[in-house]
Short mmCIF file of C-alpha atoms in Angstrom, two decimals:
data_model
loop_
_atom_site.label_atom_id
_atom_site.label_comp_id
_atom_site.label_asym_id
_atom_site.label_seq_id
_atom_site.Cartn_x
_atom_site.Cartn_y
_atom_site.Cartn_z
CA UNK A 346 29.33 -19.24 13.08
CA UNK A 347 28.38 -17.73 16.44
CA UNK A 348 25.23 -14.50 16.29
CA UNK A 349 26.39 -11.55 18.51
CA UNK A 350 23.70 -9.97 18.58
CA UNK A 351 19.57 -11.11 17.99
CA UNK A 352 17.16 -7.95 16.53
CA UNK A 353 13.86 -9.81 17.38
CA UNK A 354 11.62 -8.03 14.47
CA UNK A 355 8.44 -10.24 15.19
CA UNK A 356 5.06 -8.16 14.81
CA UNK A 357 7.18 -5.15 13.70
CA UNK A 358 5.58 -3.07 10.34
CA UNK A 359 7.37 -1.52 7.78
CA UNK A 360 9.61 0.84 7.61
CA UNK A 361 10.78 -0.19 11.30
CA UNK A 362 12.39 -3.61 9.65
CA UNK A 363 14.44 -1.82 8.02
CA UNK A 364 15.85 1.20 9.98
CA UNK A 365 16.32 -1.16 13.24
CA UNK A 366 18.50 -3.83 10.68
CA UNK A 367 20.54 -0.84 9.31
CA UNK A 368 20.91 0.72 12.55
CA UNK A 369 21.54 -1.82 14.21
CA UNK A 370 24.29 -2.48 11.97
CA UNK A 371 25.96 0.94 12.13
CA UNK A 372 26.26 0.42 15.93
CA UNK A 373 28.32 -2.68 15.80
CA UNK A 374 31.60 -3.30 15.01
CA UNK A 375 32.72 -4.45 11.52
CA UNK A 376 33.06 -8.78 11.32
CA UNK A 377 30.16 -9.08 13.83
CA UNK A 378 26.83 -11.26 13.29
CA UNK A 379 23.61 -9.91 13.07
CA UNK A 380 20.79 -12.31 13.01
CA UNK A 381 17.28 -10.65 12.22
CA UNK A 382 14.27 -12.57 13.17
CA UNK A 383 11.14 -10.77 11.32
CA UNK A 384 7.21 -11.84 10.49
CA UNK A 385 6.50 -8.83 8.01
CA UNK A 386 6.26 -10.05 4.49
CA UNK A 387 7.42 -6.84 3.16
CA UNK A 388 10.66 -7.15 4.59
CA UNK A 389 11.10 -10.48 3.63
CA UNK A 390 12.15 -8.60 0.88
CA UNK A 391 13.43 -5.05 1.40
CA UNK A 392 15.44 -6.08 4.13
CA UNK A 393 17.83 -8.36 2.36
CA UNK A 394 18.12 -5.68 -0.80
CA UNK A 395 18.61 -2.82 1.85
CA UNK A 396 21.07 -4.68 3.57
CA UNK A 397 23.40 -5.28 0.20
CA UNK A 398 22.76 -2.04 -0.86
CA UNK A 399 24.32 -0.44 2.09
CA UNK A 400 27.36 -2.25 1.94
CA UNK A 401 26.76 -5.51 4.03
CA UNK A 402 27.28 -9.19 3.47
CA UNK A 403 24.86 -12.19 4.24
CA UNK A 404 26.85 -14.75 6.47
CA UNK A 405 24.46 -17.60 5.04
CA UNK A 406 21.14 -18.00 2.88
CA UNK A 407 18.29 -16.17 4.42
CA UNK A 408 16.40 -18.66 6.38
CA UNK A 409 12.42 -19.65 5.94
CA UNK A 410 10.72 -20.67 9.29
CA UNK A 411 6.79 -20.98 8.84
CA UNK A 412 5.70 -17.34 8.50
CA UNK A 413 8.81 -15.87 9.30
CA UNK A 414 12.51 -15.10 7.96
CA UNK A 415 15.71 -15.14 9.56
CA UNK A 416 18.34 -13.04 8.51
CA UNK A 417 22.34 -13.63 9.04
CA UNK A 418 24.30 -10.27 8.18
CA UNK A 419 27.85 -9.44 8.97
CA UNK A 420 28.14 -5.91 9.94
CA UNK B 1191 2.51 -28.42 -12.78
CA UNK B 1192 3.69 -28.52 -8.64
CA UNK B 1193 6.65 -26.30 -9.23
CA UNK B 1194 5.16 -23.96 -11.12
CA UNK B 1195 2.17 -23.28 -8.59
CA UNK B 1196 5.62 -23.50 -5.69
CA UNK B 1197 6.99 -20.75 -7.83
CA UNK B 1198 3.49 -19.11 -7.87
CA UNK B 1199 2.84 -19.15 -3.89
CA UNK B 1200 6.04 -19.26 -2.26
CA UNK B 1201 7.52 -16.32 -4.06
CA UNK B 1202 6.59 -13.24 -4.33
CA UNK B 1203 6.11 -11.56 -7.27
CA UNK B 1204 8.16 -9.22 -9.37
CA UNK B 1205 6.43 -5.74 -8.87
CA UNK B 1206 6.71 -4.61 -12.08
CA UNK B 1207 4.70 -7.56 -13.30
CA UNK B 1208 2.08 -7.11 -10.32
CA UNK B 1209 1.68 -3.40 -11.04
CA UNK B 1210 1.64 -3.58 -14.98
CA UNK B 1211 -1.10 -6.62 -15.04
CA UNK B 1212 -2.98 -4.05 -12.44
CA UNK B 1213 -2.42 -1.06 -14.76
CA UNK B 1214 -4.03 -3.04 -17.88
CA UNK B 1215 -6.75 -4.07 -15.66
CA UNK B 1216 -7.93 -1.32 -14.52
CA UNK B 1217 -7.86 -0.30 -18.01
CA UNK B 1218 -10.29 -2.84 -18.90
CA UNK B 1219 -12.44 -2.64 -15.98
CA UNK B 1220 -13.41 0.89 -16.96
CA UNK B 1221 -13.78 -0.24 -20.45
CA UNK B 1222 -16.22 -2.68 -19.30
CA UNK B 1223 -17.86 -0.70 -15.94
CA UNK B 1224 -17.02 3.17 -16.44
CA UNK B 1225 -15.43 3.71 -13.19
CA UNK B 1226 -11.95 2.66 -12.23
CA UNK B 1227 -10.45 1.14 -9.36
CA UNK B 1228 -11.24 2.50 -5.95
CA UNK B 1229 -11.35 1.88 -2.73
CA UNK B 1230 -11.58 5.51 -0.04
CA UNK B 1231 -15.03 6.64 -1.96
CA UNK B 1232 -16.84 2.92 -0.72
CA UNK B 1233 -15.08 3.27 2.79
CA UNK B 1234 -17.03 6.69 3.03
CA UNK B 1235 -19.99 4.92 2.48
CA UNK B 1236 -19.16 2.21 5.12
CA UNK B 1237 -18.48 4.80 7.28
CA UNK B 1238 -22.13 6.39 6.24
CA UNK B 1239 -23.80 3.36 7.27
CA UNK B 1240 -22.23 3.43 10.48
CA UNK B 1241 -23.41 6.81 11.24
CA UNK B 1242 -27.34 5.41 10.25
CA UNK B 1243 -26.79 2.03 11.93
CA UNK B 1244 -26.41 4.56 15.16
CA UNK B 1245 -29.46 6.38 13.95
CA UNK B 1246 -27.59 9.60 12.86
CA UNK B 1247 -29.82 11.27 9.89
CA UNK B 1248 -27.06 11.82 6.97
CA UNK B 1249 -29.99 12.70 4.28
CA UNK B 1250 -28.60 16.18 4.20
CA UNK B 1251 -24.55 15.85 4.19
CA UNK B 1252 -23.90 16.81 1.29
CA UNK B 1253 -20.44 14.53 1.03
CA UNK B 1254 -22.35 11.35 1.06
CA UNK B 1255 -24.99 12.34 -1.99
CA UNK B 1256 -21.97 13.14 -3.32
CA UNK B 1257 -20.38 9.60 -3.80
CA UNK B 1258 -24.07 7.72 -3.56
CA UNK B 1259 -24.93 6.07 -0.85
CA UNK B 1260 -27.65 4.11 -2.37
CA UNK B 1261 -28.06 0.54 -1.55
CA UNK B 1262 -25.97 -1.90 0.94
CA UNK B 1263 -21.60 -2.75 0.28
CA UNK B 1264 -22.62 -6.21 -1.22
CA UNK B 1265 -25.11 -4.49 -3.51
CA UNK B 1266 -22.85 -1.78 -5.11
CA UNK B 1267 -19.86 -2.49 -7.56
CA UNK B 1268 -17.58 -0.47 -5.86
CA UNK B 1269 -18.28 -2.57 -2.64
CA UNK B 1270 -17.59 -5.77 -4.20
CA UNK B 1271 -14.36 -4.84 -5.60
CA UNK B 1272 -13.14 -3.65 -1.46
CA UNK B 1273 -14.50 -7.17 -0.35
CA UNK B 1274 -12.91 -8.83 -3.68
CA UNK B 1275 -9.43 -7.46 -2.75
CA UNK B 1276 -9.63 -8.60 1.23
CA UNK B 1277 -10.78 -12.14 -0.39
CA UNK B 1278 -8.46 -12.58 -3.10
CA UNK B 1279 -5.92 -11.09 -0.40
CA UNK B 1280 -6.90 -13.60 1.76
CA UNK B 1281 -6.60 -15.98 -0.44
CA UNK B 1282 -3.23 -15.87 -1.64
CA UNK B 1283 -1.87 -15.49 2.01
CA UNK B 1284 -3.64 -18.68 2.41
CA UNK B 1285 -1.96 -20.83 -0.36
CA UNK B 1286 1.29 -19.08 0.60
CA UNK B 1287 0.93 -20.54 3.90
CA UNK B 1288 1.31 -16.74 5.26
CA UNK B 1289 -1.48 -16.39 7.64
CA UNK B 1290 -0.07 -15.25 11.06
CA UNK B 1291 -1.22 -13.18 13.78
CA UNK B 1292 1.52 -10.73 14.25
CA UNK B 1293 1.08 -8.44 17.18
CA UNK B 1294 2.79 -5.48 17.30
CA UNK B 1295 5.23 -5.62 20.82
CA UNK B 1296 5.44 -1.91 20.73
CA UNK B 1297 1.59 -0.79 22.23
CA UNK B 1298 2.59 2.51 20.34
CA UNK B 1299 2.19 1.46 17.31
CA UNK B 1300 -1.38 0.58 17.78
CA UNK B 1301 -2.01 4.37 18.77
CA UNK B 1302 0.43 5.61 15.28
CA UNK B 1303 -1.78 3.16 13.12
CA UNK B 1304 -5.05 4.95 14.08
CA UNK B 1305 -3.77 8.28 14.27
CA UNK B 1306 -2.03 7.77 10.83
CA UNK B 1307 -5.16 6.22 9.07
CA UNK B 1308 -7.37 9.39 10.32
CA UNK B 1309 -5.25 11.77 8.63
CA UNK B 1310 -4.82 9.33 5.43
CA UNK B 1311 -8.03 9.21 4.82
CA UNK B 1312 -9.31 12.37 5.77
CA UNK B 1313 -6.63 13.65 3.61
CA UNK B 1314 -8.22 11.31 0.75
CA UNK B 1315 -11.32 12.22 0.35
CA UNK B 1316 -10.85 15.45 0.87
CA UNK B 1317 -8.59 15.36 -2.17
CA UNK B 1318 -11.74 12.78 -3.66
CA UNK B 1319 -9.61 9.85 -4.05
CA UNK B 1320 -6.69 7.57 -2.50
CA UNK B 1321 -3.53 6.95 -4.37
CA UNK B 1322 -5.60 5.32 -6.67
CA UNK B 1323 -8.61 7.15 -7.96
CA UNK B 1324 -6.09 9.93 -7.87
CA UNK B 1325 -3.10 8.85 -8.40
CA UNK B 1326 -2.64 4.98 -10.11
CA UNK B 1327 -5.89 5.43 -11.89
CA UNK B 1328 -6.32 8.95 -12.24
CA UNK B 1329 -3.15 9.90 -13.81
CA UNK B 1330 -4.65 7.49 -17.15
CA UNK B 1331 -8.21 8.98 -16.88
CA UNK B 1332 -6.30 12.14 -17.79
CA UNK B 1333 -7.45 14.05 -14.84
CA UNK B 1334 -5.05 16.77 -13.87
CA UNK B 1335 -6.16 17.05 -10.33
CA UNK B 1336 -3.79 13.51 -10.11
CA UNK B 1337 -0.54 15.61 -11.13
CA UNK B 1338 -1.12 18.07 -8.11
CA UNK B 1339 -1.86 15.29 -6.04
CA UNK B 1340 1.62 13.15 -6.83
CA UNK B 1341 3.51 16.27 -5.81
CA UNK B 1342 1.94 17.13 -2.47
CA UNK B 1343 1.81 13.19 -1.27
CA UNK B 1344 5.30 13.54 -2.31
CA UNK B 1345 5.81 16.44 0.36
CA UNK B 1346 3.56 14.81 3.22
CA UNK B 1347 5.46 11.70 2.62
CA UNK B 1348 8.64 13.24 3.39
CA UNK B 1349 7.50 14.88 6.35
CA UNK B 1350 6.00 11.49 7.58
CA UNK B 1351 9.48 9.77 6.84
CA UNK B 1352 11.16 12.48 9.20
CA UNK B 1353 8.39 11.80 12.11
CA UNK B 1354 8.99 8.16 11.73
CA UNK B 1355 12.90 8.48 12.42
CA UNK B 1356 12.55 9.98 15.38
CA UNK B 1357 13.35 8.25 18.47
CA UNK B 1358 10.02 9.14 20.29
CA UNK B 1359 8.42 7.70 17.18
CA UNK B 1360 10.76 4.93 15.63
CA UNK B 1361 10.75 3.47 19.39
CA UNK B 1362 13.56 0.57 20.52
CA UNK B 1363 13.79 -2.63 18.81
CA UNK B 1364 14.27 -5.79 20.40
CA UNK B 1365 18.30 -6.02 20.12
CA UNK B 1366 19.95 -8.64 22.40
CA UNK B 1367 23.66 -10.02 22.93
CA UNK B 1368 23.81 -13.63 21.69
CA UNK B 1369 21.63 -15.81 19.81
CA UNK B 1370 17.57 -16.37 20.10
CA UNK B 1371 15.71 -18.91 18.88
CA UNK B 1372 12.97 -18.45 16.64
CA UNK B 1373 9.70 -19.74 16.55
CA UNK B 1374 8.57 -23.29 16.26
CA UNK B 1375 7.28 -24.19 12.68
CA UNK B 1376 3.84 -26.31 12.38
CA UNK B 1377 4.94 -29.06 10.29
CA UNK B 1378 1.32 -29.71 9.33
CA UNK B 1379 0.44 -27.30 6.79
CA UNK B 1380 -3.82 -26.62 6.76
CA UNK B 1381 -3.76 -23.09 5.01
CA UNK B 1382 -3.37 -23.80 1.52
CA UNK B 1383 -6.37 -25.90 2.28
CA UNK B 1384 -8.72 -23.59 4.34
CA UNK B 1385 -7.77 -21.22 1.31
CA UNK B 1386 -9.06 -23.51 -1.32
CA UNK B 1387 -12.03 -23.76 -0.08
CA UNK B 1388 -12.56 -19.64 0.24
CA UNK B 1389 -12.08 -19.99 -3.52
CA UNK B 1390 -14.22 -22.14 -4.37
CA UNK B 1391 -17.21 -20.62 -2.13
CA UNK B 1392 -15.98 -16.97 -3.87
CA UNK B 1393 -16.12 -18.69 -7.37
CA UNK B 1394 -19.70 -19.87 -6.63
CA UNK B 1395 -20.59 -16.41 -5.48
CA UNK B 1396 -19.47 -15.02 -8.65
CA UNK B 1397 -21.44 -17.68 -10.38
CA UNK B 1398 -24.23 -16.61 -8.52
CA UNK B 1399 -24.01 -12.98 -9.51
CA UNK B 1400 -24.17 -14.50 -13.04
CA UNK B 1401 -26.82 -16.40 -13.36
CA UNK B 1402 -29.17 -13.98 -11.39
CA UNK B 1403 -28.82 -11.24 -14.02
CA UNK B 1404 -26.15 -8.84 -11.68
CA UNK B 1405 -23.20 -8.81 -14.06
CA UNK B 1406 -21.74 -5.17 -12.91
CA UNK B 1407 -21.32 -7.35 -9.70
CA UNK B 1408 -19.81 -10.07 -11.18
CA UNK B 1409 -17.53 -8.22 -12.66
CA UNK B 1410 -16.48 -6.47 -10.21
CA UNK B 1411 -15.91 -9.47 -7.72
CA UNK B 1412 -14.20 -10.79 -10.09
CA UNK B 1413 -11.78 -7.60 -10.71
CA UNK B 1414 -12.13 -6.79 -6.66
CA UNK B 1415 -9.92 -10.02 -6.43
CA UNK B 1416 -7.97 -10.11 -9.33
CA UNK B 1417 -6.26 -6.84 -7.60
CA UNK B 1418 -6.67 -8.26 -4.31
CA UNK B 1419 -4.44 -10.93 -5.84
CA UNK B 1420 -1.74 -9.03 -7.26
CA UNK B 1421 -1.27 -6.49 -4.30
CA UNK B 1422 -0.43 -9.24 -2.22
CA UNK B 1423 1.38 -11.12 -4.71
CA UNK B 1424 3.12 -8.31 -6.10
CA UNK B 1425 3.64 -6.71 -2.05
CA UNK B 1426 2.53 -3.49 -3.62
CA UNK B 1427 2.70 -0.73 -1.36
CA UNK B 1428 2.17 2.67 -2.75
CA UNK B 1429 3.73 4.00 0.67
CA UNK B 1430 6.77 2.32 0.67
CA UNK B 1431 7.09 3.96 -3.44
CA UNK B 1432 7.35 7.49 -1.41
CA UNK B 1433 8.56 6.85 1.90
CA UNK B 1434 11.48 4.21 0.89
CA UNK B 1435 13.24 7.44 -1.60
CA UNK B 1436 13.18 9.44 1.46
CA UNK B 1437 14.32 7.03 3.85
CA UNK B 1438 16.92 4.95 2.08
CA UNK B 1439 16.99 6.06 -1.11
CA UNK B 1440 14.93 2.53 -2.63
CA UNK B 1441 13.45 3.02 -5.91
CA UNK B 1442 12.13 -0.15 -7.09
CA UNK B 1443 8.33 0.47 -5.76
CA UNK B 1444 7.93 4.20 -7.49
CA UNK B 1445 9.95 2.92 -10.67
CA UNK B 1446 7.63 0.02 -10.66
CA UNK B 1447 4.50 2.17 -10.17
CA UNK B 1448 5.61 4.99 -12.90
CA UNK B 1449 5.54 2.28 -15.53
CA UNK B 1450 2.60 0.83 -14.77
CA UNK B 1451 0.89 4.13 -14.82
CA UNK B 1452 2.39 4.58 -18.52
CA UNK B 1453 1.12 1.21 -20.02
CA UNK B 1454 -2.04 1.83 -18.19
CA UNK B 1455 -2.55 5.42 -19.51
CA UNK B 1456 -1.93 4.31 -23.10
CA UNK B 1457 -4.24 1.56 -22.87
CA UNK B 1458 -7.18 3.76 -21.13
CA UNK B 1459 -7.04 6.35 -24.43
CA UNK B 1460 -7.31 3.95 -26.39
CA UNK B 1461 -10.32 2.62 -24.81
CA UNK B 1462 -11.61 6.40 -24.37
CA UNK B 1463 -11.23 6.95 -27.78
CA UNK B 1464 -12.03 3.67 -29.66
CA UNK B 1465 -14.95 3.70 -27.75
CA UNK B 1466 -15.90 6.97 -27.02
CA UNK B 1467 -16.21 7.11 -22.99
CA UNK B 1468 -15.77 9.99 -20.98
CA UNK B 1469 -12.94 9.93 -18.51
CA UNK B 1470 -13.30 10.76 -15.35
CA UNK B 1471 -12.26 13.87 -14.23
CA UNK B 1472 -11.79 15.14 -10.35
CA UNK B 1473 -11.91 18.80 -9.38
CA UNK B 1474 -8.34 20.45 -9.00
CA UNK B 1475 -8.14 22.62 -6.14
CA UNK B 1476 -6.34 23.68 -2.86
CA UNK B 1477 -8.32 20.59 -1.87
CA UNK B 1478 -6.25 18.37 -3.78
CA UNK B 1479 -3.13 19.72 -2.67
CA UNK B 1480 -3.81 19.84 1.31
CA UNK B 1481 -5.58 16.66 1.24
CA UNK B 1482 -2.73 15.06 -1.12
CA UNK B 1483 -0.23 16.65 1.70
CA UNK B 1484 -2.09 15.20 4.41
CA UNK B 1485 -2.44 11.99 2.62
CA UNK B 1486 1.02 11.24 2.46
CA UNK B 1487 1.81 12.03 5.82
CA UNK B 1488 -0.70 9.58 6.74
CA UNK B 1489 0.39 6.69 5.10
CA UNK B 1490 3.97 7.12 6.32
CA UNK B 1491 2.64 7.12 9.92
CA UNK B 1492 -0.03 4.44 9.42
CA UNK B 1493 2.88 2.09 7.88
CA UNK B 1494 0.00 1.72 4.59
CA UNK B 1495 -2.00 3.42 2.57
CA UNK B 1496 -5.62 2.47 2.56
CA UNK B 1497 -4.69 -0.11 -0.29
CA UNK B 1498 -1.64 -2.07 1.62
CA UNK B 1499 -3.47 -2.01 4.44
CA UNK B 1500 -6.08 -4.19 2.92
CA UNK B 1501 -3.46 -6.87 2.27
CA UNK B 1502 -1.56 -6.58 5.54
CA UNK B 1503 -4.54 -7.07 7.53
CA UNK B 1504 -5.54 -10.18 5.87
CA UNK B 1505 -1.69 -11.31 6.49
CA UNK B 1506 -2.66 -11.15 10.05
CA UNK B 1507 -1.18 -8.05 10.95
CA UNK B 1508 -2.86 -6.67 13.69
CA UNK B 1509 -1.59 -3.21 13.60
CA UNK B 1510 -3.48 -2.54 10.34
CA UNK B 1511 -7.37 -3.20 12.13
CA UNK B 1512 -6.18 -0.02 13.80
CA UNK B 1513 -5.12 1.76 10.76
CA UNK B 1514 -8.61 0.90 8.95
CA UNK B 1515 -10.44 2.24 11.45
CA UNK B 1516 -8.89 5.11 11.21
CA UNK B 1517 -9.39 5.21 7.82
CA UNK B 1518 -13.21 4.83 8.40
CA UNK B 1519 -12.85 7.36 11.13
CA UNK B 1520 -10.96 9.50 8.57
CA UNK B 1521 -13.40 10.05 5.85
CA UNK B 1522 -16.38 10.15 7.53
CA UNK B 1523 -15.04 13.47 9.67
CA UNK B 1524 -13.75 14.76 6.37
CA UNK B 1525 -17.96 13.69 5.11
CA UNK B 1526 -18.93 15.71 8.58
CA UNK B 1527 -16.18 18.86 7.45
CA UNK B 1528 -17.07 19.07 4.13
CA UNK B 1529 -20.42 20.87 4.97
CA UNK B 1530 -21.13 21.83 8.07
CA UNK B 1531 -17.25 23.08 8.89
CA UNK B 1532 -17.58 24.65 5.10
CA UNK B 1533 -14.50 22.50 3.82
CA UNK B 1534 -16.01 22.92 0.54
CA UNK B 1535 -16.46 26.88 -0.16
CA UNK B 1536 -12.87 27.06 1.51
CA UNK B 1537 -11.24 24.88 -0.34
CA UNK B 1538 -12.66 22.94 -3.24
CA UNK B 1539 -15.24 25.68 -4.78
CA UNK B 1540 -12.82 27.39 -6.29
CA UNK B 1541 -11.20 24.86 -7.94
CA UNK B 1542 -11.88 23.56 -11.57
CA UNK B 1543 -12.52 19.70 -13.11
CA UNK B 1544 -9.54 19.50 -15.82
CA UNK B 1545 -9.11 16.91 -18.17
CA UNK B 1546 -6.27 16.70 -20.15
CA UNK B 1547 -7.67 15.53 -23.15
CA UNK B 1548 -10.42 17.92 -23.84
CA UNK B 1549 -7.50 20.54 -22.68
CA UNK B 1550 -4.94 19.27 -25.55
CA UNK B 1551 -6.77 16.63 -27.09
CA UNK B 1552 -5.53 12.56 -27.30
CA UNK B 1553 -2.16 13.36 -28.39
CA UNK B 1554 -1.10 15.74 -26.46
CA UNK B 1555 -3.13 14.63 -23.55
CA UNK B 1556 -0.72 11.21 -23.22
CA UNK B 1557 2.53 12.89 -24.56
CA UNK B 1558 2.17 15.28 -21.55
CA UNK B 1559 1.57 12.34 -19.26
CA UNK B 1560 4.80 10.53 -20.79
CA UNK B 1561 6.37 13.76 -20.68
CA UNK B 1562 5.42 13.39 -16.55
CA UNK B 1563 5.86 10.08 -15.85
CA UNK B 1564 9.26 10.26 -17.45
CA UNK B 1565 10.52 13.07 -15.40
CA UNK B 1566 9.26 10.93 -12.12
CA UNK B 1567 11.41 8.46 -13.11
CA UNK B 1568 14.49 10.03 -13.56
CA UNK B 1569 14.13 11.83 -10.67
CA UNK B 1570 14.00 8.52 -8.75
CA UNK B 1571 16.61 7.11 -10.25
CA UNK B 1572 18.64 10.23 -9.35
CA UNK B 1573 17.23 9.36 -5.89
CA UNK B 1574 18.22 5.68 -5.83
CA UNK B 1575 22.24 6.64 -7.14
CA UNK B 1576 22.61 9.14 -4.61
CA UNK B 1577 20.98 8.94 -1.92
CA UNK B 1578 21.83 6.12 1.57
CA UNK B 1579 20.58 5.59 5.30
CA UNK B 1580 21.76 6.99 7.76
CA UNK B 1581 20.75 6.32 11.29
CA UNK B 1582 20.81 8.31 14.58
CA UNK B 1583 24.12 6.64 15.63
CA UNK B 1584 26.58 8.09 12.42
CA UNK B 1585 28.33 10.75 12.83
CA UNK B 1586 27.76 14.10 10.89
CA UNK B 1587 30.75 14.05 8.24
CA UNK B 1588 31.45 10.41 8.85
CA UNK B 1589 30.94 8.43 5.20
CA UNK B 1590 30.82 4.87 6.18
CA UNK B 1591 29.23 3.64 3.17
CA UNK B 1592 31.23 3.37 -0.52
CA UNK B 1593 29.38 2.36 -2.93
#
């Protein structure tokens, strides 16, 4: 499993987790990996159900590291 | 025991379980107090004694003998139940092993944060209340002024969700080819610890309240963390409940929030009626529209509400110190406006204190609230089905998403 592209979230509010994820997303092509390093709690949890709800797959279980999450996503 | 209190600190909380254990306290907490849950009316006053501490003379503004600015924060109710919420905030982030200072890379943000909590809380007092006093716990004290106040945060959120799209706003993430590696984790973990002892030092506070014959403070330290607790917990965010519909068409937050507001509206008649306590009712006026509008597009750009931002600061997030002092900022210009730039004959003398239940009585007074609260919901699921992102890079016509 090789990440194509980083989105470094850390110190990033909402709602920017979650339009930088999904636009990130939009902008690359379909089979590539996004990983998604973020440190706001709130999208610890919007940004996995965002991500699903818009039509994209996890590559791997989200991923706990001390106060932060990272995120695998296959555009 | 140990993997129920893992479950308990290392997940958050189902929102509909934070929100309806909030709605039924706040319930009680008027039962036992009189007044309800609020936080914008004791920022006012902070932001009073900022003005004396600088030797301004506020005797005559008439916006601070309006919410009583007698005594110090630690000696008034509604000052214990702000400081309650950072604690029992604090707290939880603690035992989570949340705490981290999280610095926003963008300097912008900093700037949106303070200009954001001016016009939130401006906009809430001059509507007399936050999305709580008028909104989560003035839609079950029956006071109409809430209803107009839903609707027009509903509007300023929407306009806040379109500034925050745009690229001068939104600003560039952080988006590089390849992999990064993310932060090294402490493997020593002292937070759960440094937390404990908060709690026990709060608990003996509470005590002390007690047994020196100050029980309205007890109480509300004691309530003043309990919600402090379940905001973070729960990661309730009152903004998010607007701005998410607009944005990407989430529902959970509002969904969670209109049920909440039910079970806590049913349980506050029946503690009005059973034992005969007069709800409180706010004045309905242009007021409470602008300063709902204005509210709403505050929160959006502040990234919280003056609620969230409680919780989010005490994560470490430094962006919100910026947002609560706008806030401060915020309400004590709307104190200075109210008089001397006659905010009040403009816009709130002409308005009217309705309460639904002297209006239609009990009954009808909560089936018009169901009534309400029903038709929210359905128009956020209708929201949720229908509606997806769509960022600056899709095309107009282009449906990329199948659902």
């Amino acid at each position: 499993m090789s990440v194509d592209f980083t989105l470094d979230l850390r110190g990033e509010s909402c709602p920017y987790p979650v339009i930088y994820t999904l636009e990130a997303l939009e902008g690359m092509t379909k089979g590539e990996l996004l990983q998604v390093i973020t440190d706001c709690p709130a999208s610890f949890r919007n940004v996995p159900e965002e991500v699903l709800k818009h039509g994209y797959q996890f590559a791997k279980e989200p991923v706990k590291n001390g106060q932060e999450y990272l995120f695998y996503i296959v555009a | 025991m140990k993997a129920i209190l893992n479950k308990l600190f290392t997940h958050y909380w189902n929102p509909y379980v934070a929100l309806i254990l909030a709605g039924i306290l706040s319930a009680i907490y008027f039962g036992i107090t009189g007044t309800v849950w609020a936080v914008t009316g004791e920022f006012t006053r902070l932001g009073g004694h900022i003005l004396e501490f600088f030797g301004a003379d506020i005797s005559d503004w008439a916006y601070f003998d309006l919410v009583h600015m007698q005594g110090s924060s630690f000696s008034r109710s509604d000052g214990w139940i702000v400081w309650g919420m950072f604690i029992g905030a604090l707290i939880m982030v603690l035992f989570s092993n949340n705490f981290k200072i999280r610095v926003p890379k963008q300097k912008r943000r900093l700037v949106q944060g303070l200009a954001g909590g001016i016009i939130a809380g401006f906009g809430a007092r001059l509507a007399l209340g936050c999305n709580l006093a008028a909104f989560f716990t003035g839609v079950p004290q029956f006071s109409f002024h809430s209803w107009i106040f839903i609707i027009a945060t509903g509007a300023g959120t929407y306009l806040g969700a379109k500034i925050a799209k745009t690229r001068w706003w939104k600003g560039k993430p952080s988006l590089t080819k390849g992999d990064k590696k993310p932060s090294a984790e402490k493997s020593r973990k002292v937070q759960p610890y440094v937390g404990g002892i908060i709690a026990l030092m709060y608990t003996g506070l509470i005590l002390y309240f007690f047994v020196t014959d100050r029980p309205l403070l007890g109480t509300a330290a004691i309530f003043g963390a309990l919600f402090g607790i379940l905001i973070e917990r729960g990661q309730i965010c009152f903004t998010s409940a607007f701005r998410d519909l607009w944005l990407t068409g989430r529902g959970l937050m509002a969904k969670a929030i209109i049920i909440a507001m039910a079970v806590s509206s049913v349980i506050t008649l029946f503690v009005i009626v059973i034992y005969g306590m007069e709800p409180i009712t706010q004045i309905a006026a242009p007021s409470t529209f602008i300063g709902g509008f204005l509210f709403g597009l505050g929160i959006v750009l502040a990234s919280s509400c003056e609620t969230g931002m409680m919780y989010r600061l005490m994560e470490g997030q430094i962006l919100y110190l910026t947002v609560f002092a706008g806030n401060i900022i915020g309400v004590t210009a709307l104190a200075y406006a109210w008089d001397h730039l006659g905010l009040y004959h403009a816009l709130v003398a002409s308005g009217k204190s309705i309460n639904l239940i002297s209006a239609f009585g009990p009954l009808g007074a909560i089936l018009a609230t169901l009534v309400m609260l029903s038709i929210l919901y359905l128009l956020t699921v209708y929201r949720q089905k229908t509606y997806r992102f769509a960022g600056m890079r899709s095309k107009k016509g282009e449906k990329k998403y199948v659902s």
